[in-house]
Amino acid sequence: MSNKSLRGSLLLLLGSMIWGAAFVAQRVGMDHVGPFTFNGIRMLLAWLVMIPVNALMEHKNKNTPGYTAPDPKDQRLSGVICGALLFIATSLQQMGLVSTTAGKAGFITALYVVLVPVAAWFLFRKNPGKVIWLGVLIAVGALWLLCMPADGGFVLQSGDLLVLGCAVCFTFQILCVDHYAARVSGVKLARDEFLVTGGLSMLIAVATEPISWEGVREALIPILYAGIMSGAVGYTLQVLGQRDTDPTVASLLMCMEAVFAVLTGVLLIGEKMTVRETVGCVLMFCAVILAQLSPVISSIRRNGQSHR
């Protein structure tokens, strides 16, 4: 694995850790404000945080020898398209969380780990290879153990269908970021995503939800975490990490948020892990490690075949 690939994987893993801890914030925040209000404020907050970050990066880039600015048209288009997909995905997730359990929502959302390679294969005829497919199957089993009830009951409700739509949109958002990440400024892309998502969310919130300063004040801590950490930091890490990471491997790394959601619950609020959850975490780590070792395994197989 190259240094760039390792760096990208570590950035995505860190983003997953931040997102895993954010799930509670999303649920708690909606005790006081509506889903579009919550998303609108958190994403606009993330956009505000990214403005000075982008200014610092621009200053650094201009002083870097050989730096070439990305095409302005590609830069604007990437923000609009990725931002629209992020808006739809996060809106469906927030609305789904109103009427489904966190465990179900976590499992269904993370199904993009399956949908990304399938969509990449159908759209671009990009086959990630047998090793990655094996990692994907292991990850699905791990997610089931982590998120679903032990009695095996699984009935799709209206909230579940909304979250399933969220998983589909996240699939295309991941592929869209993968398409643009190497061609545009990653920091600008993240900033523009937040502006588009936050602006659209607030427009719908003003038209459909009661908004009160008291409700916003009560939800302030969840909003701050979701906006600054899960938003500004997490999605920026996704954009930067995906520049040097295969989209299927990226989706595996990002679905690690289910593992970190369980682990942070244990560490921060004293929850206890069941044997089932422990096995799920171990399987997920195995899936991610397998995905990271895929280039090495493929190289060994090619070298073995060439010596025959």
mmCIF file of C-alpha atoms in Angstrom, residues 13-256:
data_model
loop_
_atom_site.group_PDB
_atom_site.id
_atom_site.type_symbol
_atom_site.label_atom_id
_atom_site.label_comp_id
_atom_site.label_asym_id
_atom_site.label_seq_id
_atom_site.Cartn_x
_atom_site.Cartn_y
_atom_site.Cartn_z
ATOM 1 C CA LEU A 13 -11.240 5.856 9.465
ATOM 2 C CA LEU A 14 -11.012 9.002 11.586
ATOM 3 C CA GLY A 15 -14.106 10.361 9.860
ATOM 4 C CA SER A 16 -15.969 7.135 10.667
ATOM 5 C CA MET A 17 -14.991 7.495 14.317
ATOM 6 C CA ILE A 18 -16.442 11.015 14.406
ATOM 7 C CA TRP A 19 -19.651 9.951 12.619
ATOM 8 C CA GLY A 20 -20.117 6.972 14.943
ATOM 9 C CA ALA A 21 -20.129 9.254 17.979
ATOM 10 C CA ALA A 22 -22.541 11.646 16.229
ATOM 11 C CA PHE A 23 -25.495 9.265 15.971
ATOM 12 C CA VAL A 24 -26.612 10.027 19.522
ATOM 13 C CA ALA A 25 -26.355 13.770 18.841
ATOM 14 C CA GLN A 26 -28.682 13.425 15.847
ATOM 15 C CA ARG A 27 -31.326 11.583 17.886
ATOM 16 C CA VAL A 28 -31.102 13.870 20.925
ATOM 17 C CA GLY A 29 -31.153 17.039 18.824
ATOM 18 C CA MET A 30 -34.504 16.139 17.289
ATOM 19 C CA ASP A 31 -36.122 16.088 20.722
ATOM 20 C CA HIS A 32 -36.160 19.882 20.427
ATOM 21 C CA VAL A 33 -36.152 20.806 16.714
ATOM 22 C CA GLY A 34 -37.408 19.288 13.466
ATOM 23 C CA PRO A 35 -35.173 17.230 11.159
ATOM 24 C CA PHE A 36 -34.804 19.944 8.507
ATOM 25 C CA THR A 37 -34.111 22.616 11.137
ATOM 26 C CA PHE A 38 -31.467 20.401 12.741
ATOM 27 C CA ASN A 39 -29.804 19.624 9.411
ATOM 28 C CA GLY A 40 -30.040 23.207 8.177
ATOM 29 C CA ILE A 41 -28.368 24.740 11.225
ATOM 30 C CA ARG A 42 -25.684 22.046 11.540
ATOM 31 C CA MET A 43 -24.722 22.240 7.858
ATOM 32 C CA LEU A 44 -24.653 26.045 7.748
ATOM 33 C CA LEU A 45 -22.521 25.959 10.899
ATOM 34 C CA ALA A 46 -20.178 23.525 9.139
ATOM 35 C CA TRP A 47 -20.067 25.897 6.142
ATOM 36 C CA LEU A 48 -19.101 28.834 8.401
ATOM 37 C CA VAL A 49 -16.323 26.770 9.997
ATOM 38 C CA MET A 50 -14.987 25.845 6.555
ATOM 39 C CA ILE A 51 -14.699 29.464 5.328
ATOM 40 C CA PRO A 52 -11.520 30.336 7.324
ATOM 41 C CA VAL A 53 -10.152 26.813 6.755
ATOM 42 C CA ASN A 54 -10.558 27.276 3.010
ATOM 43 C CA ALA A 55 -8.907 30.720 3.171
ATOM 44 C CA LEU A 56 -5.857 29.229 4.930
ATOM 45 C CA MET A 57 -5.629 26.396 2.388
ATOM 46 C CA GLU A 58 -5.903 28.848 -0.506
ATOM 47 C CA HIS A 59 -3.069 30.940 0.925
ATOM 48 C CA LYS A 60 -0.924 27.829 1.357
ATOM 49 C CA ASN A 61 -1.650 26.564 -2.169
ATOM 50 C CA LYS A 62 -0.807 29.904 -3.801
ATOM 51 C CA ASN A 63 2.622 29.782 -2.177
ATOM 52 C CA THR A 64 3.235 26.202 -3.317
ATOM 53 C CA PRO A 65 5.483 25.931 -6.409
ATOM 54 C CA GLY A 66 3.748 24.276 -9.354
ATOM 55 C CA TYR A 67 0.258 24.593 -7.893
ATOM 56 C CA THR A 68 -2.495 24.682 -10.504
ATOM 57 C CA ALA A 69 -5.930 25.896 -9.499
ATOM 58 C CA PRO A 70 -8.806 23.533 -10.401
ATOM 59 C CA ASP A 71 -11.240 24.445 -13.150
ATOM 60 C CA PRO A 72 -13.823 26.861 -11.622
ATOM 61 C CA LYS A 73 -16.690 25.209 -13.512
ATOM 62 C CA ASP A 74 -15.783 21.753 -12.166
ATOM 63 C CA GLN A 75 -15.399 23.227 -8.690
ATOM 64 C CA ARG A 76 -18.866 24.809 -8.696
ATOM 65 C CA LEU A 77 -20.530 21.807 -10.321
ATOM 66 C CA SER A 78 -18.990 19.361 -7.845
ATOM 67 C CA GLY A 79 -20.323 21.368 -4.903
ATOM 68 C CA VAL A 80 -23.835 21.565 -6.347
ATOM 69 C CA ILE A 81 -24.119 17.888 -7.323
ATOM 70 C CA CYS A 82 -22.448 16.429 -4.213
ATOM 71 C CA GLY A 83 -24.305 18.934 -2.025
ATOM 72 C CA ALA A 84 -27.691 18.011 -3.524
ATOM 73 C CA LEU A 85 -27.008 14.306 -2.941
ATOM 74 C CA LEU A 86 -25.835 15.000 0.610
ATOM 75 C CA PHE A 87 -28.980 17.072 1.237
ATOM 76 C CA ILE A 88 -31.289 14.271 0.098
ATOM 77 C CA ALA A 89 -29.330 11.595 2.002
ATOM 78 C CA THR A 90 -29.121 13.461 5.323
ATOM 79 C CA SER A 91 -32.754 14.616 5.070
ATOM 80 C CA LEU A 92 -34.018 11.072 4.536
ATOM 81 C CA GLN A 93 -31.848 9.853 7.413
ATOM 82 C CA GLN A 94 -33.075 12.514 9.846
ATOM 83 C CA MET A 95 -36.730 11.941 8.913
ATOM 84 C CA GLY A 96 -36.269 8.179 9.181
ATOM 85 C CA LEU A 97 -34.771 8.477 12.650
ATOM 86 C CA VAL A 98 -38.070 9.934 13.887
ATOM 87 C CA SER A 99 -39.857 6.605 13.410
ATOM 88 C CA THR A 100 -37.202 3.869 13.460
ATOM 89 C CA THR A 101 -34.649 2.602 15.931
ATOM 90 C CA ALA A 102 -31.030 3.720 15.884
ATOM 91 C CA GLY A 103 -29.909 0.112 15.371
ATOM 92 C CA LYS A 104 -32.076 -0.415 12.303
ATOM 93 C CA ALA A 105 -31.107 2.983 10.907
ATOM 94 C CA GLY A 106 -27.429 2.217 11.433
ATOM 95 C CA PHE A 107 -27.669 -1.096 9.617
ATOM 96 C CA ILE A 108 -29.776 0.163 6.705
ATOM 97 C CA THR A 109 -27.656 3.308 6.195
ATOM 98 C CA ALA A 110 -24.455 1.268 6.165
ATOM 99 C CA LEU A 111 -25.829 -0.900 3.344
ATOM 100 C CA TYR A 112 -24.035 1.529 1.033
ATOM 101 C CA VAL A 113 -21.069 -0.768 1.662
ATOM 102 C CA VAL A 114 -22.854 -3.191 -0.688
ATOM 103 C CA LEU A 115 -24.442 -0.620 -2.976
ATOM 104 C CA VAL A 116 -21.193 1.248 -3.805
ATOM 105 C CA PRO A 117 -19.387 -1.639 -5.556
ATOM 106 C CA VAL A 118 -22.642 -2.743 -7.225
ATOM 107 C CA ALA A 119 -23.295 0.770 -8.549
ATOM 108 C CA ALA A 120 -19.654 1.204 -9.597
ATOM 109 C CA TRP A 121 -19.831 -2.082 -11.506
ATOM 110 C CA PHE A 122 -23.109 -1.204 -13.257
ATOM 111 C CA LEU A 123 -22.227 2.408 -14.052
ATOM 112 C CA PHE A 124 -18.502 2.185 -14.803
ATOM 113 C CA ARG A 125 -17.878 -1.566 -15.219
ATOM 114 C CA LYS A 126 -15.380 -1.172 -12.350
ATOM 115 C CA ASN A 127 -15.004 -4.561 -10.666
ATOM 116 C CA PRO A 128 -13.229 -4.163 -7.286
ATOM 117 C CA GLY A 129 -12.098 -7.804 -7.263
ATOM 118 C CA LYS A 130 -12.967 -10.979 -5.381
ATOM 119 C CA VAL A 131 -11.144 -9.999 -2.197
ATOM 120 C CA ILE A 132 -13.116 -6.755 -1.854
ATOM 121 C CA TRP A 133 -16.404 -8.568 -2.532
ATOM 122 C CA LEU A 134 -15.537 -10.998 0.253
ATOM 123 C CA GLY A 135 -14.841 -8.039 2.550
ATOM 124 C CA VAL A 136 -18.218 -6.537 1.650
ATOM 125 C CA LEU A 137 -20.056 -9.762 2.523
ATOM 126 C CA ILE A 138 -18.222 -10.016 5.856
ATOM 127 C CA ALA A 139 -19.088 -6.355 6.569
ATOM 128 C CA VAL A 140 -22.806 -6.973 5.959
ATOM 129 C CA GLY A 141 -22.740 -9.864 8.424
ATOM 130 C CA ALA A 142 -20.906 -7.664 10.930
ATOM 131 C CA LEU A 143 -23.457 -4.862 10.542
ATOM 132 C CA TRP A 144 -26.300 -7.287 11.116
ATOM 133 C CA LEU A 145 -24.736 -8.480 14.377
ATOM 134 C CA LEU A 146 -24.037 -4.904 15.485
ATOM 135 C CA CYS A 147 -27.337 -3.271 14.624
ATOM 136 C CA MET A 148 -30.150 -5.795 14.454
ATOM 137 C CA PRO A 149 -32.095 -7.339 17.381
ATOM 138 C CA ALA A 150 -30.915 -10.714 18.635
ATOM 139 C CA ASP A 151 -34.306 -12.333 17.958
ATOM 140 C CA GLY A 152 -33.723 -11.694 14.246
ATOM 141 C CA GLY A 153 -36.915 -9.670 13.821
ATOM 142 C CA PHE A 154 -36.751 -7.359 10.822
ATOM 143 C CA VAL A 155 -39.880 -5.625 9.559
ATOM 144 C CA LEU A 156 -39.582 -2.609 7.277
ATOM 145 C CA GLN A 157 -41.536 0.415 8.529
ATOM 146 C CA SER A 158 -41.962 3.809 6.859
ATOM 147 C CA GLY A 159 -38.896 5.164 8.678
ATOM 148 C CA ASP A 160 -36.829 2.211 7.494
ATOM 149 C CA LEU A 161 -37.774 2.899 3.877
ATOM 150 C CA LEU A 162 -36.670 6.527 4.281
ATOM 151 C CA VAL A 163 -33.304 5.392 5.647
ATOM 152 C CA LEU A 164 -33.000 2.893 2.781
ATOM 153 C CA GLY A 165 -33.411 5.832 0.384
ATOM 154 C CA CYS A 166 -30.680 7.570 2.421
ATOM 155 C CA ALA A 167 -28.326 4.610 1.820
ATOM 156 C CA VAL A 168 -28.969 4.819 -1.948
ATOM 157 C CA CYS A 169 -28.236 8.559 -1.965
ATOM 158 C CA PHE A 170 -25.069 8.102 0.099
ATOM 159 C CA THR A 171 -23.959 5.523 -2.466
ATOM 160 C CA PHE A 172 -24.121 8.076 -5.269
ATOM 161 C CA GLN A 173 -22.655 10.796 -3.049
ATOM 162 C CA ILE A 174 -19.607 8.575 -2.400
ATOM 163 C CA LEU A 175 -19.223 7.870 -6.142
ATOM 164 C CA CYS A 176 -19.679 11.568 -6.933
ATOM 165 C CA VAL A 177 -16.991 12.590 -4.435
ATOM 166 C CA ASP A 178 -14.728 9.891 -5.888
ATOM 167 C CA HIS A 179 -15.277 11.351 -9.375
ATOM 168 C CA TYR A 180 -14.454 14.931 -8.398
ATOM 169 C CA ALA A 181 -12.003 14.560 -5.486
ATOM 170 C CA ALA A 182 -8.861 14.367 -7.648
ATOM 171 C CA ARG A 183 -9.988 17.202 -9.965
ATOM 172 C CA VAL A 184 -11.089 19.928 -7.538
ATOM 173 C CA SER A 185 -10.109 21.405 -4.185
ATOM 174 C CA GLY A 186 -11.318 18.952 -1.532
ATOM 175 C CA VAL A 187 -11.739 21.657 1.107
ATOM 176 C CA LYS A 188 -13.781 23.835 -1.260
ATOM 177 C CA LEU A 189 -15.891 20.844 -2.258
ATOM 178 C CA ALA A 190 -16.723 20.118 1.388
ATOM 179 C CA ARG A 191 -17.482 23.801 2.023
ATOM 180 C CA ASP A 192 -19.832 24.036 -0.970
ATOM 181 C CA GLU A 193 -21.560 20.764 -0.023
ATOM 182 C CA PHE A 194 -22.434 22.237 3.363
ATOM 183 C CA LEU A 195 -23.768 25.473 1.871
ATOM 184 C CA VAL A 196 -26.026 23.649 -0.591
ATOM 185 C CA THR A 197 -27.253 21.137 2.004
ATOM 186 C CA GLY A 198 -27.754 23.745 4.726
ATOM 187 C CA GLY A 199 -29.477 26.238 2.434
ATOM 188 C CA LEU A 200 -31.935 23.695 1.023
ATOM 189 C CA SER A 201 -32.651 22.286 4.493
ATOM 190 C CA MET A 202 -33.411 25.714 5.962
ATOM 191 C CA LEU A 203 -35.722 26.605 3.064
ATOM 192 C CA ILE A 204 -37.809 23.500 3.750
ATOM 193 C CA ALA A 205 -37.590 24.013 7.530
ATOM 194 C CA VAL A 206 -38.974 27.562 7.283
ATOM 195 C CA ALA A 207 -41.827 26.338 5.096
ATOM 196 C CA THR A 208 -42.769 23.178 7.021
ATOM 197 C CA GLU A 209 -41.473 23.196 10.610
ATOM 198 C CA PRO A 210 -42.049 25.357 13.693
ATOM 199 C CA ILE A 211 -38.722 26.977 14.596
ATOM 200 C CA SER A 212 -38.137 28.480 18.036
ATOM 201 C CA TRP A 213 -35.017 29.933 19.617
ATOM 202 C CA GLU A 214 -35.813 27.936 22.749
ATOM 203 C CA GLY A 215 -35.767 24.670 20.796
ATOM 204 C CA VAL A 216 -32.502 25.611 19.081
ATOM 205 C CA ARG A 217 -30.958 26.527 22.435
ATOM 206 C CA GLU A 218 -31.987 23.174 23.947
ATOM 207 C CA ALA A 219 -30.467 21.331 20.964
ATOM 208 C CA LEU A 220 -27.348 23.519 20.852
ATOM 209 C CA ILE A 221 -24.789 20.950 22.053
ATOM 210 C CA PRO A 222 -25.942 18.215 19.621
ATOM 211 C CA ILE A 223 -26.046 20.806 16.828
ATOM 212 C CA LEU A 224 -22.528 22.017 17.623
ATOM 213 C CA TYR A 225 -21.116 18.475 17.575
ATOM 214 C CA ALA A 226 -23.048 17.485 14.450
ATOM 215 C CA GLY A 227 -22.098 20.724 12.686
ATOM 216 C CA ILE A 228 -18.444 21.143 13.614
ATOM 217 C CA MET A 229 -17.249 17.580 14.143
ATOM 218 C CA SER A 230 -19.600 15.341 12.149
ATOM 219 C CA GLY A 231 -20.104 18.011 9.477
ATOM 220 C CA ALA A 232 -17.059 20.225 8.948
ATOM 221 C CA VAL A 233 -14.458 17.726 10.127
ATOM 222 C CA GLY A 234 -16.065 14.411 9.164
ATOM 223 C CA TYR A 235 -17.143 15.215 5.600
ATOM 224 C CA THR A 236 -13.904 17.076 4.896
ATOM 225 C CA LEU A 237 -12.002 13.966 5.954
ATOM 226 C CA GLN A 238 -14.198 11.980 3.554
ATOM 227 C CA VAL A 239 -13.404 14.258 0.607
ATOM 228 C CA LEU A 240 -9.669 14.360 1.349
ATOM 229 C CA GLY A 241 -9.468 10.639 2.124
ATOM 230 C CA GLN A 242 -11.314 9.539 -1.014
ATOM 231 C CA ARG A 243 -8.774 11.231 -3.291
ATOM 232 C CA ASP A 244 -6.375 8.332 -2.759
ATOM 233 C CA THR A 245 -8.775 5.507 -1.893
ATOM 234 C CA ASP A 246 -10.830 3.165 -4.051
ATOM 235 C CA PRO A 247 -14.544 3.992 -3.550
ATOM 236 C CA THR A 248 -15.418 0.445 -2.441
ATOM 237 C CA VAL A 249 -12.602 0.424 0.130
ATOM 238 C CA ALA A 250 -13.725 3.913 1.176
ATOM 239 C CA SER A 251 -17.283 2.680 1.743
ATOM 240 C CA LEU A 252 -15.956 -0.155 3.928
ATOM 241 C CA LEU A 253 -13.925 2.274 6.006
ATOM 242 C CA MET A 254 -16.826 4.687 6.364
ATOM 243 C CA CYS A 255 -19.286 2.009 7.494
ATOM 244 C CA MET A 256 -16.944 1.500 10.456
#
